Coordinates of C-alpha atoms in Angstrom, one line a residue:
M1 CA -55.6 -3.4 -27.9
T2 CA -51.9 -2.4 -27.6
G3 CA -49.2 -5.0 -27.3
A4 CA -45.7 -3.5 -27.2
A5 CA -43.8 -3.3 -23.9
D6 CA -40.9 -0.9 -23.1
D7 CA -38.2 -0.5 -20.4
R8 CA -37.9 -4.3 -20.0
H9 CA -34.6 -4.7 -18.2
S10 CA -33.2 -3.0 -15.1
F11 CA -30.3 -4.2 -12.9
R12 CA -30.7 -4.1 -9.1
E13 CA -28.4 -1.7 -7.3
I14 CA -25.2 -3.1 -5.7
S15 CA -22.3 -1.4 -4.0
P16 CA -19.8 -0.1 -6.6
V17 CA -16.5 -1.8 -7.0
R18 CA -13.8 0.8 -6.4
P19 CA -10.3 0.5 -7.9
L20 CA -7.3 0.0 -5.7
G21 CA -5.4 3.2 -4.8
T22 CA -1.7 3.3 -5.7
P23 CA 0.3 3.6 -2.5
S24 CA 2.4 6.8 -2.1
F25 CA 6.0 6.9 -0.9
T26 CA 7.7 9.9 0.7
F27 CA 11.4 10.2 1.4
S28 CA 12.4 10.9 5.0
A29 CA 16.0 11.4 3.7
I30 CA 17.3 10.9 0.2
T31 CA 21.0 11.4 0.7
R32 CA 23.4 8.7 1.8
Q33 CA 23.8 7.9 5.5
A34 CA 27.0 9.4 7.0
D35 CA 27.2 12.0 4.3
L36 CA 29.4 14.9 5.5
A37 CA 26.4 17.1 5.5
E38 CA 25.1 15.0 8.4
H39 CA 27.4 17.0 10.8
D40 CA 24.9 19.9 10.8
Q41 CA 22.0 17.5 10.9
R42 CA 23.4 15.8 14.0
L43 CA 24.0 19.2 15.6
D44 CA 20.4 20.1 15.0
E45 CA 19.2 16.9 16.6
I46 CA 21.3 17.5 19.7
A47 CA 20.2 21.1 19.9
R48 CA 16.5 20.1 19.8
R49 CA 17.0 17.7 22.8
P50 CA 16.4 18.9 26.3
D51 CA 19.6 19.9 28.1
S52 CA 21.8 16.8 28.3
K53 CA 22.2 15.5 31.8
P54 CA 24.7 13.0 33.2
V55 CA 23.7 9.4 33.2
T56 CA 22.3 8.7 36.6
S57 CA 23.0 5.3 38.1
R58 CA 23.8 3.8 41.5
P59 CA 27.1 5.3 42.6
L60 CA 30.1 3.0 42.6
E61 CA 31.3 1.6 45.9
L62 CA 34.9 0.7 46.9
P63 CA 35.5 -3.1 46.9
P64 CA 35.8 -4.6 50.4
A65 CA 39.3 -6.1 49.8
P66 CA 42.4 -3.9 50.4
L67 CA 43.3 -2.3 47.0
M68 CA 47.0 -2.2 47.8
E69 CA 47.3 -5.9 46.8
M70 CA 45.9 -5.0 43.3
S71 CA 48.6 -2.4 42.6
L72 CA 51.7 -3.2 40.7
V73 CA 53.5 -0.1 42.2
L74 CA 54.7 -1.3 45.6
D75 CA 56.3 1.2 48.1
D76 CA 56.5 0.9 51.9
D77 CA 57.2 4.6 52.5
G78 CA 54.2 6.5 53.6
E79 CA 52.2 3.3 54.2
D80 CA 50.5 4.8 57.2
L81 CA 49.3 7.8 55.2
L82 CA 47.9 5.5 52.5
E83 CA 46.2 3.3 55.1
D84 CA 44.5 6.3 56.6
A85 CA 43.4 7.4 53.2
R86 CA 41.9 4.0 52.5
A87 CA 40.1 3.9 55.8
N88 CA 38.6 7.3 55.3
A89 CA 37.5 6.4 51.8
H90 CA 35.8 3.2 53.0
D91 CA 34.1 5.2 55.7
G92 CA 32.8 7.7 53.2
R93 CA 35.0 10.6 54.3
Y94 CA 36.0 11.3 50.8
D95 CA 37.2 14.9 51.4
I96 CA 39.7 13.8 54.1
A97 CA 40.7 10.8 52.1
L98 CA 41.4 13.0 49.1
E99 CA 43.6 15.4 51.1
L100 CA 45.7 12.4 52.4
L101 CA 46.0 11.0 48.9
T102 CA 47.0 14.3 47.4
E103 CA 49.8 14.5 50.0
Y104 CA 50.8 10.8 49.4
L105 CA 50.9 11.3 45.6
R106 CA 53.2 14.4 45.9
D107 CA 56.1 12.0 46.5
R108 CA 54.7 9.0 44.7
P109 CA 52.9 10.3 41.6
E110 CA 53.0 6.9 39.8
H111 CA 51.3 4.9 42.5
Q112 CA 48.3 3.3 40.7
E113 CA 46.1 2.6 43.8
A114 CA 46.5 6.1 45.1
R115 CA 45.6 7.6 41.7
Y116 CA 42.6 5.4 41.5
L117 CA 41.5 6.3 45.1
S118 CA 42.0 10.0 44.4
A119 CA 39.8 9.8 41.2
F120 CA 37.2 7.7 43.1
C121 CA 37.0 10.3 45.9
M122 CA 36.6 13.1 43.3
Y123 CA 33.8 11.0 41.7
R124 CA 32.0 10.5 45.0
L125 CA 32.4 14.2 45.9
D126 CA 30.6 15.0 42.6
G127 CA 32.2 18.4 42.3
Q128 CA 34.2 20.3 39.7
D129 CA 37.0 17.8 39.7
Q130 CA 35.1 15.1 37.6
V131 CA 37.2 16.0 34.5
T132 CA 40.4 15.9 36.7
A133 CA 39.4 12.5 37.9
L134 CA 39.0 11.3 34.3
R135 CA 42.3 12.8 33.3
M136 CA 44.0 11.1 36.3
L137 CA 42.6 7.7 35.2
R138 CA 43.5 8.1 31.5
P139 CA 47.1 6.9 31.8
L140 CA 46.0 4.0 34.0
R141 CA 43.9 2.8 31.0
D142 CA 47.1 1.9 29.1
E143 CA 49.4 0.9 32.0
P144 CA 50.0 -2.7 33.1
M145 CA 48.3 -3.4 36.4
A146 CA 46.7 -6.2 38.4
D147 CA 43.4 -7.5 36.9
G148 CA 41.4 -6.5 40.0
L149 CA 42.5 -2.9 39.9
R150 CA 42.1 -2.8 36.1
G151 CA 38.5 -3.8 36.4
Q152 CA 37.9 -1.1 39.1
V153 CA 39.6 1.6 36.9
R154 CA 37.4 0.5 33.9
E155 CA 34.2 0.8 35.9
L156 CA 35.1 4.2 37.4
R157 CA 36.1 5.5 33.9
R158 CA 32.7 4.3 32.6
A159 CA 30.8 6.0 35.4
L160 CA 32.7 9.3 34.9
R161 CA 32.2 9.1 31.1
G162 CA 28.5 8.6 31.7
R163 CA 28.4 11.8 33.7
L164 CA 30.6 14.0 31.5
T165 CA 30.1 12.9 27.9
P166 CA 26.5 14.2 27.5
V167 CA 27.6 17.5 28.9
E168 CA 30.5 17.8 26.5
I169 CA 28.4 16.8 23.5
S170 CA 25.8 19.5 24.4
A171 CA 28.5 22.1 24.8
Y172 CA 29.9 21.2 21.4
A173 CA 26.4 21.5 19.8
R174 CA 25.8 24.9 21.4
T175 CA 29.1 26.5 20.2
A176 CA 29.9 24.6 17.0
R177 CA 28.3 27.2 14.7
S178 CA 29.4 30.3 16.6
D179 CA 32.9 29.1 17.3
P180 CA 33.5 26.0 15.3
R181 CA 37.3 25.8 15.9
G182 CA 36.9 26.4 19.6
A183 CA 34.2 23.9 20.0
L184 CA 36.2 21.3 18.0
E185 CA 39.3 21.8 20.1
R186 CA 37.3 21.3 23.3
A187 CA 35.7 18.2 22.0
K188 CA 39.0 16.8 20.8
A189 CA 40.6 17.5 24.2
F190 CA 37.7 15.6 25.9
L191 CA 38.0 12.8 23.3
E192 CA 41.6 12.2 24.4
L193 CA 40.3 11.5 27.9
A194 CA 37.4 9.3 26.7
P195 CA 38.4 7.6 23.4
E196 CA 35.8 4.9 24.2
E197 CA 33.0 7.3 23.4
G198 CA 32.2 6.5 19.7
S199 CA 29.6 9.3 19.3
L200 CA 32.2 11.9 20.3
S201 CA 34.7 10.5 17.8
Y202 CA 32.0 10.6 15.2
L203 CA 31.1 14.3 15.9
V204 CA 34.8 15.4 16.0
A205 CA 35.6 13.5 12.8
L206 CA 32.6 15.0 11.0
G207 CA 33.6 18.5 12.3
Q208 CA 37.2 18.0 11.0
A209 CA 35.9 16.8 7.6
K210 CA 33.5 19.8 7.4
D211 CA 36.6 22.0 8.0
G212 CA 38.3 20.4 5.0
A213 CA 40.7 18.2 7.1
L214 CA 39.7 14.9 5.6
E215 CA 43.0 13.1 6.4
Q216 CA 42.8 14.2 10.0
A217 CA 39.1 13.3 10.1
L218 CA 39.9 9.8 8.9
D219 CA 42.6 9.4 11.5
T220 CA 40.1 10.5 14.2
A221 CA 37.4 8.2 13.0
T222 CA 39.8 5.2 12.5
R223 CA 41.1 5.6 16.1
G224 CA 37.6 6.0 17.4
A225 CA 36.4 2.8 15.6
E226 CA 39.3 0.9 17.2
E227 CA 38.8 2.2 20.7
A228 CA 35.1 2.8 21.0
D229 CA 33.0 0.6 23.2
V230 CA 29.8 2.5 22.5
D231 CA 28.4 3.7 19.1
K232 CA 31.2 1.7 17.4
E233 CA 29.2 0.8 14.3
Q234 CA 28.4 4.5 13.6
V235 CA 32.1 5.4 13.7
E236 CA 33.0 2.5 11.5
S237 CA 30.5 3.6 8.9
L238 CA 32.0 7.1 9.0
V239 CA 35.5 5.6 8.5
R240 CA 34.3 4.0 5.3
T241 CA 32.6 7.2 4.1
L242 CA 35.7 9.3 4.8
L243 CA 38.0 6.8 3.2
L244 CA 35.9 6.7 0.1
S245 CA 35.8 10.5 0.0
L246 CA 39.6 10.5 0.0
L247 CA 39.9 7.7 -2.6
R248 CA 37.3 8.9 -5.0
P249 CA 39.4 11.6 -6.7
A250 CA 42.4 9.3 -6.8
V251 CA 40.5 6.5 -8.7
A252 CA 38.5 8.9 -10.9
P253 CA 40.7 8.1 -14.1
A254 CA 40.2 4.4 -13.6
V255 CA 36.4 4.8 -13.0
K256 CA 36.1 6.9 -16.1
A257 CA 37.8 4.2 -18.2
F258 CA 35.6 1.5 -16.7
K259 CA 32.4 3.5 -17.5
A260 CA 33.7 3.8 -21.0
G261 CA 33.8 0.0 -21.2
D262 CA 37.6 -0.5 -21.0
A263 CA 38.2 -2.5 -17.8
R264 CA 41.8 -3.2 -18.9
L265 CA 42.6 0.5 -19.1
A266 CA 40.9 1.1 -15.8
R267 CA 43.3 -1.4 -14.2
A268 CA 46.3 0.4 -15.8
E269 CA 45.0 3.7 -14.3
L270 CA 44.9 2.1 -10.9
S271 CA 48.4 1.0 -11.2
R272 CA 49.5 4.6 -11.8
M273 CA 47.9 5.8 -8.5
D274 CA 50.1 7.3 -5.7
P275 CA 51.5 4.3 -3.8
G276 CA 50.3 5.8 -0.5
R277 CA 46.7 5.7 -1.8
R278 CA 47.2 2.5 -3.8
R279 CA 48.1 0.4 -0.8
N280 CA 44.5 0.1 0.4
S281 CA 42.1 -2.8 0.8
V282 CA 39.3 -0.9 -0.9
V283 CA 41.5 -0.2 -4.0
D284 CA 42.6 -3.8 -3.9
D285 CA 38.9 -4.9 -4.1
L286 CA 38.3 -2.5 -6.9
D287 CA 41.2 -3.9 -8.8
A288 CA 40.0 -7.4 -8.3
Y289 CA 36.6 -6.5 -9.6
L290 CA 38.1 -4.9 -12.7
A291 CA 40.1 -8.1 -13.2
L292 CA 36.9 -10.1 -13.2
C293 CA 35.5 -7.7 -15.8
V294 CA 38.6 -8.1 -18.0
A295 CA 38.3 -11.9 -17.7
G296 CA 34.7 -11.9 -18.9
P297 CA 34.5 -9.2 -21.5
N298 CA 31.7 -10.9 -23.4
R299 CA 29.2 -10.6 -20.6
A300 CA 26.1 -8.5 -21.2
A301 CA 26.8 -6.8 -17.8
P302 CA 29.7 -6.7 -15.4
P303 CA 29.9 -9.6 -13.0
T304 CA 29.2 -9.2 -9.3
P305 CA 32.3 -8.5 -7.2
G306 CA 32.0 -11.7 -5.1
L307 CA 32.8 -9.7 -1.9
P308 CA 31.0 -9.4 1.4
P309 CA 28.2 -6.8 1.2
D310 CA 30.1 -3.9 3.0
R311 CA 33.2 -4.4 0.8
A312 CA 31.1 -4.7 -2.4
D313 CA 29.3 -1.6 -1.4
A314 CA 32.6 0.3 -1.1
V315 CA 33.6 -0.8 -4.6
Y316 CA 30.3 0.3 -6.0
S317 CA 30.5 3.6 -4.2
L318 CA 33.9 4.4 -5.8
I319 CA 32.3 3.8 -9.2
A320 CA 28.9 5.3 -8.9
E321 CA 28.6 7.4 -5.7
A322 CA 28.8 10.7 -7.7
D323 CA 26.0 9.5 -10.0
G324 CA 23.9 8.6 -7.1
Q325 CA 24.4 12.0 -5.5
T326 CA 23.5 13.7 -8.8
A327 CA 20.3 11.6 -9.1
A328 CA 19.4 12.3 -5.5
T329 CA 19.7 16.0 -6.0
L330 CA 17.5 15.8 -9.1
M331 CA 14.9 13.8 -7.2
Q332 CA 14.9 16.3 -4.3
S333 CA 14.1 19.0 -6.8
G334 CA 11.3 16.9 -8.4
H335 CA 13.2 16.0 -11.7
F336 CA 12.5 12.3 -11.5
E337 CA 12.7 11.8 -15.3
A338 CA 16.2 13.2 -15.4
A339 CA 17.2 11.3 -12.3
E340 CA 15.9 8.0 -14.0
H341 CA 18.1 8.7 -17.0
V342 CA 21.2 9.1 -14.8
L343 CA 20.5 6.0 -12.8
A344 CA 19.5 3.8 -15.9
R345 CA 22.9 4.6 -17.5
V346 CA 25.1 3.6 -14.6
L347 CA 23.1 1.0 -12.7
P348 CA 24.0 -1.9 -15.1
L349 CA 27.6 -1.3 -14.1
V350 CA 26.9 -1.6 -10.4
S351 CA 23.8 -3.9 -10.4
G352 CA 24.3 -4.8 -6.7
F353 CA 24.7 -1.3 -5.4
S354 CA 21.9 -1.0 -2.8
W355 CA 21.7 2.7 -2.7
L356 CA 21.4 3.2 -6.5
N357 CA 18.8 0.4 -6.6
F358 CA 16.8 2.2 -3.9
L359 CA 16.9 5.4 -5.8
Y360 CA 16.0 3.8 -9.1
A361 CA 13.1 1.9 -7.6
A362 CA 11.8 5.1 -6.1
C363 CA 12.1 6.8 -9.5
L364 CA 10.2 4.1 -11.3
L365 CA 7.5 4.2 -8.7
R366 CA 7.1 8.0 -9.0
L367 CA 7.1 7.7 -12.8
G368 CA 4.6 4.8 -12.8
R369 CA 7.0 2.8 -15.0
D370 CA 8.1 -0.9 -15.0
P371 CA 6.8 -2.2 -11.7
E372 CA 8.5 -5.5 -11.9
R373 CA 11.9 -3.8 -12.3
A374 CA 11.1 -1.4 -9.5
A375 CA 10.3 -4.4 -7.2
A376 CA 13.5 -6.2 -8.1
C377 CA 15.6 -3.0 -7.3
A378 CA 13.7 -2.4 -4.0
E379 CA 14.4 -6.0 -3.0
I380 CA 18.1 -5.5 -3.5
A381 CA 17.9 -2.2 -1.5
R382 CA 16.1 -3.9 1.4
R383 CA 19.2 -6.1 2.1
D384 CA 21.0 -3.0 3.2
A385 CA 20.1 -2.2 6.8
T386 CA 21.3 1.4 6.5
L387 CA 18.5 2.1 4.0
T388 CA 15.8 2.3 6.6
Q389 CA 13.1 3.2 4.1
A390 CA 13.8 0.3 1.7
G391 CA 11.1 -1.9 3.3
E392 CA 8.5 0.9 3.1
L393 CA 9.5 1.5 -0.5
L394 CA 9.1 -2.2 -1.4
E395 CA 5.7 -2.3 0.3
A396 CA 4.6 0.7 -1.8
I397 CA 5.8 -0.9 -5.0
S398 CA 4.0 -4.2 -4.1
G399 CA 0.8 -2.2 -3.8
W400 CA 1.5 -0.6 -7.1
Q401 CA 2.2 -3.9 -8.7
E402 CA -1.2 -5.4 -7.6
A403 CA -2.9 -2.2 -8.7
T404 CA -1.6 -2.6 -12.3
V405 CA -3.3 -6.0 -12.4
I406 CA -6.4 -5.4 -10.3
N407 CA -7.5 -1.9 -11.5
P408 CA -7.8 -2.9 -15.2
A409 CA -10.1 -5.7 -14.2
V410 CA -12.2 -3.3 -12.2
A411 CA -12.2 -0.8 -15.1
E412 CA -13.4 -3.5 -17.5
F413 CA -16.2 -4.4 -15.1
V414 CA -17.3 -0.8 -14.8
A415 CA -17.1 -0.2 -18.5
A416 CA -19.1 -3.4 -19.2
M417 CA -21.9 -2.3 -16.8
K418 CA -22.0 1.2 -18.3
S419 CA -22.7 -0.4 -21.7
A420 CA -26.0 -1.6 -20.4
A421 CA -26.8 1.5 -18.4
D422 CA -29.3 3.0 -20.9
G423 CA -31.3 -0.2 -21.4
A424 CA -30.3 -3.7 -22.5
S425 CA -31.5 -5.2 -25.7
P426 CA -31.1 -8.9 -26.2
D427 CA -27.9 -8.3 -28.2
R428 CA -26.5 -6.0 -25.5
L429 CA -27.3 -8.5 -22.8
A430 CA -25.5 -11.3 -24.7
T431 CA -22.4 -9.0 -25.2
L432 CA -22.5 -8.1 -21.5
R433 CA -22.7 -11.7 -20.5
T434 CA -19.7 -12.5 -22.7
R435 CA -17.6 -9.7 -21.2
L436 CA -18.5 -10.6 -17.6
T437 CA -17.8 -14.3 -18.3
T438 CA -14.4 -13.5 -19.8
L439 CA -13.6 -11.3 -16.8
Q440 CA -14.7 -14.0 -14.4
R441 CA -12.3 -16.5 -16.1
G442 CA -9.4 -14.1 -15.6
L443 CA -10.1 -13.7 -11.8
P444 CA -7.5 -16.4 -10.7
T445 CA -4.7 -14.2 -12.2
V446 CA -6.1 -11.1 -10.6
R447 CA -6.5 -12.9 -7.3
A448 CA -2.9 -14.1 -7.5
A449 CA -1.7 -10.5 -8.0
A450 CA -3.3 -9.3 -4.7
R451 CA -0.5 -8.9 -2.1
T452 CA -2.1 -6.6 0.5
G453 CA -5.2 -6.8 2.6
Q454 CA -6.7 -4.0 0.6
G455 CA -6.0 -5.7 -2.7
R456 CA -7.6 -8.9 -1.6
Q457 CA -10.6 -7.0 -0.4
V458 CA -11.0 -5.3 -3.8
V459 CA -10.7 -8.7 -5.6
R460 CA -13.4 -10.2 -3.3
E461 CA -15.7 -7.3 -4.0
L462 CA -15.1 -7.6 -7.8
E463 CA -15.7 -11.4 -7.7
E464 CA -19.0 -10.9 -5.8
A465 CA -20.1 -8.1 -8.2
I466 CA -19.4 -10.3 -11.3
V467 CA -21.4 -13.2 -9.8
Q468 CA -24.2 -10.9 -8.9
R469 CA -24.3 -9.2 -12.3
L470 CA -24.1 -12.5 -14.3
A471 CA -27.2 -13.6 -12.3
D472 CA -28.9 -10.3 -13.1
V473 CA -28.0 -10.7 -16.8
A474 CA -29.5 -14.3 -16.8
D475 CA -32.6 -12.9 -15.2
A476 CA -32.8 -10.1 -17.7
M477 CA -32.4 -12.4 -20.6
A478 CA -35.1 -14.7 -19.2
V479 CA -37.3 -11.6 -18.8
G480 CA -36.5 -10.6 -22.3
A481 CA -37.6 -13.9 -23.7
L482 CA -40.9 -13.6 -21.9
Y483 CA -41.4 -10.1 -23.2
D484 CA -40.7 -11.4 -26.7
R485 CA -43.3 -14.1 -26.1
Y486 CA -45.7 -11.4 -24.9
D487 CA -45.1 -9.4 -28.1
A488 CA -45.7 -12.5 -30.2
V489 CA -49.0 -13.2 -28.4
M490 CA -50.2 -9.7 -28.8
A491 CA -49.1 -9.3 -32.4
P492 CA -52.5 -10.7 -33.9
A493 CA -54.4 -8.1 -31.9
A494 CA -52.4 -5.1 -33.3
G495 CA -55.2 -4.4 -35.8
G496 CA -58.0 -5.2 -33.4
I497 CA -60.0 -8.4 -32.6
A498 CA -62.8 -9.2 -35.1
S499 CA -64.4 -12.3 -33.6
T500 CA -65.0 -14.1 -30.3
A501 CA -63.0 -17.0 -31.7
A502 CA -60.0 -14.8 -32.1
A503 CA -60.5 -13.3 -28.6
D504 CA -60.7 -16.8 -27.2
R505 CA -57.5 -17.8 -28.8
L506 CA -55.8 -14.7 -27.5
A507 CA -57.2 -15.3 -24.0
R508 CA -55.8 -18.9 -24.0
S509 CA -52.4 -17.6 -25.0
L510 CA -52.4 -14.9 -22.3
E511 CA -53.4 -17.4 -19.7
E512 CA -50.6 -19.7 -20.7
L513 CA -48.1 -16.8 -20.6
A514 CA -49.4 -15.7 -17.2
A515 CA -48.8 -19.2 -15.8
V516 CA -45.2 -19.2 -17.1
I517 CA -44.6 -15.8 -15.6
K518 CA -46.0 -17.0 -12.3
G519 CA -43.7 -20.0 -12.3
E520 CA -40.6 -17.9 -13.1
R521 CA -41.4 -15.4 -10.4
H522 CA -41.8 -18.3 -7.9
R523 CA -38.5 -19.8 -8.9
A524 CA -36.6 -16.5 -9.0
R525 CA -34.1 -16.0 -6.2
Q526 CA -35.1 -13.4 -3.6
G527 CA -32.8 -10.5 -3.2
A528 CA -32.6 -6.7 -3.0
G529 CA -34.3 -4.7 -5.7
R530 CA -37.5 -4.8 -7.7
D531 CA -39.0 -8.1 -9.1
P532 CA -37.9 -7.9 -12.8
L533 CA -41.1 -9.7 -13.9
E534 CA -43.5 -7.6 -11.9
D535 CA -44.2 -5.1 -14.7
L536 CA -44.7 -7.9 -17.2
A537 CA -47.1 -9.7 -14.9
K538 CA -49.1 -6.5 -14.4
L539 CA -49.1 -5.9 -18.2
V540 CA -50.4 -9.4 -19.0
S541 CA -53.0 -9.0 -16.2
A542 CA -54.2 -5.7 -17.7
R543 CA -54.4 -7.2 -21.2
R544 CA -56.4 -10.1 -19.9
A545 CA -58.9 -7.7 -18.2
E546 CA -59.1 -5.6 -21.4
L547 CA -59.6 -8.8 -23.5
D548 CA -62.5 -9.8 -21.2
R549 CA -64.2 -6.6 -22.0
V550 CA -63.5 -7.0 -25.7
R551 CA -64.9 -10.5 -25.7
T552 CA -68.1 -9.5 -23.8
G553 CA -68.5 -6.6 -26.3
L554 CA -68.2 -9.0 -29.2
K555 CA -70.8 -11.3 -27.6
V556 CA -73.2 -8.4 -27.2
S557 CA -72.7 -7.4 -30.8
D558 CA -73.2 -11.0 -31.8
V559 CA -76.6 -11.4 -30.1
V560 CA -77.8 -8.0 -31.4
R561 CA -76.8 -9.1 -34.9
R562 CA -78.7 -12.3 -34.6
F563 CA -81.8 -10.5 -33.3
N564 CA -81.6 -8.0 -36.2
D565 CA -81.3 -10.8 -38.7
L566 CA -84.5 -12.4 -37.3
A567 CA -86.3 -9.1 -37.3
K568 CA -85.5 -8.3 -40.9
P569 CA -88.6 -8.3 -43.2
P570 CA -88.6 -11.0 -45.9
P571 CA -87.4 -9.8 -49.3
A572 CA -90.0 -8.4 -51.8
P573 CA -91.4 -11.0 -54.3
F574 CA -90.3 -10.8 -58.0
S575 CA -92.9 -9.1 -60.2
S576 CA -92.3 -11.4 -63.2
A577 CA -93.2 -15.0 -63.0
S578 CA -91.2 -15.6 -66.1
A579 CA -88.1 -15.4 -63.9
G580 CA -88.8 -18.9 -62.9
L581 CA -87.8 -18.3 -59.2
L582 CA -90.0 -19.2 -56.3
Q583 CA -90.7 -16.7 -53.4
P584 CA -88.9 -17.7 -50.1
P585 CA -91.3 -18.9 -47.5
A586 CA -92.2 -16.7 -44.5
P587 CA -90.4 -17.5 -41.3
D588 CA -91.9 -20.2 -39.1
P589 CA -93.4 -18.5 -36.0
Y590 CA -92.4 -21.4 -33.8
T591 CA -88.8 -21.4 -35.0
M592 CA -88.5 -17.6 -34.6
R593 CA -89.9 -17.7 -31.1
T594 CA -87.5 -20.4 -30.2
E595 CA -84.5 -18.5 -31.5
L596 CA -85.6 -15.3 -29.8
S597 CA -85.9 -17.1 -26.5
R598 CA -82.3 -18.4 -27.0
I599 CA -81.0 -14.9 -27.8
L600 CA -82.9 -13.5 -24.8
G601 CA -81.3 -16.1 -22.5
E602 CA -77.8 -15.3 -23.8
A603 CA -78.5 -11.6 -23.4
R604 CA -79.7 -11.9 -19.8
K605 CA -76.7 -14.1 -19.0
L606 CA -74.3 -11.5 -20.4
R607 CA -76.1 -8.8 -18.4
R608 CA -75.9 -10.8 -15.3
D609 CA -72.2 -11.9 -15.6
H610 CA -70.7 -8.9 -17.2
G611 CA -73.0 -6.0 -16.3
R612 CA -70.4 -4.3 -14.1
T613 CA -67.6 -4.5 -16.7
L614 CA -69.5 -3.7 -19.9
D615 CA -68.9 -0.4 -21.6
P616 CA -71.9 1.9 -21.1
E617 CA -72.7 1.8 -24.8
H618 CA -72.8 -2.0 -24.8
L619 CA -74.8 -2.1 -21.6
K620 CA -77.4 0.2 -23.0
L621 CA -77.6 -1.8 -26.2
L622 CA -78.0 -5.1 -24.2
D623 CA -80.8 -3.6 -22.1
Q624 CA -82.6 -2.4 -25.2
L625 CA -82.3 -5.9 -26.8
I626 CA -83.6 -7.6 -23.7
G627 CA -86.6 -5.2 -23.5
A628 CA -87.4 -5.6 -27.2
I629 CA -87.3 -9.4 -27.2
S630 CA -89.3 -9.5 -23.9
K631 CA -92.1 -7.4 -25.7
V632 CA -92.1 -9.7 -28.7
L633 CA -92.4 -12.8 -26.6
G634 CA -95.1 -11.1 -24.5

């Protein structure tokens, strides 16, 4: 009989645990908002739009009350002419009213009501005189007048601007590249008529800056920021950008000294600036910041400026804008390592500079380096509303942060399971259980690192897989113990079974093992995969069947041996009586017959109970024995 068992342990298949993918981040724009290069970008945006059309809205109506009472210019002459113009305008005969008003204004060009009515008639006639109407109303914007008339002038100007401004912007975009000076002069002329249009001030100032006229551009943008009632914030942002562009060369010596670590020298350099440039709130803020640095020279890093965010950003820009532009250029060309070196050198000097924090966080993400520092920088950048991608960047870094914690745990799980892929000895199973248990103890930390839905899903899958595999390991170790017991039971049979007593002992041991296996299989949890004890149960069943055949064969051999012993002739008598030994007596016929009957009964019972399972040789021998004894007994 054979006793060894192979391929004892196999783990049921479960869905693999996949690592968390590191989120990607792509820049939509890496340069600073309101960079002077934005002029061409804005032109491209305008050029891609459908042809601009005037803003359509319900046409303005004349107020029901006589407008003469709202004018500060009183004149009785020509009153009938003005009355007729009013009546025609109220009746919708705008062409007639306009003729009467033109005649009236020939002698009274300053009359406010008449100018307003003339512009209103041009507006309602919707002809080529729309610009003339806006030009006629432009002086009224600044003249003192009755509140009622002022409100009507304001509404009419707004309506005319809504019609004319989109057309003028489109015209500028179409001709700015082929005739930049001509396009700029036309836009400037219209801006004089509609200074409230911030987008037009923005484009004109950008065009002037692109042409190298930074001072003129700053004047245009400053006036636009003061007078605009639409797109005001955009123009104000451009004012800051242009002002910083003009100041940056002037403060360069002071910035150089500050970067060299000498804040006192930097202040001295500021004091030597041109007085015209020195008298500026941004330079004052920079000087105050340098004073803080002088007062705290033992700090590991410069203090924060203690200014509102926009003013602090201006100070930071004077110090590190050029470094940021250098880093941005390197990043655009894919040189993230070089960009990181530039930013790491200057960022400690301007730790609150949102744009540099944004760039540095993006560099660290791309390089896969220092996720905690990257997250802190992205958090600073997110406070700046102009950095529209800062939130997206922070989200990508958060995903990266959780991946740095979750993925090593997933990798350890995969490696642990691979260690048992080619079969698991008891020692391997014990080692696997230790690795999985250690991993399970660390799951609270891994779970806490999950910040996204995908991260939490991966952690759940890992947790379920560990629980499943620990249960499988426990099953495998229990199976291993039963296989070891099987090997111990079968060890005495390795050299064969010599007696029925040995066979009986082995049979009892196999029956006990079969009962234990049955109990374990009954208690085992049900799940996917093959029953791990099925093979062992089949093996024990096969050995029991084989042992039954061996025991029967031994019994056949035993009855044959006993018959042969009875059938042996008595030994020959000694020839010399001097030996002093007596000759054994002949067998008693009655005793022999009784023993033969007993052997015959046992043989017939073996034939009856085990005839179908006996080996052919044993069956033949048993039949011969039964026949021989039957003849003897007659």
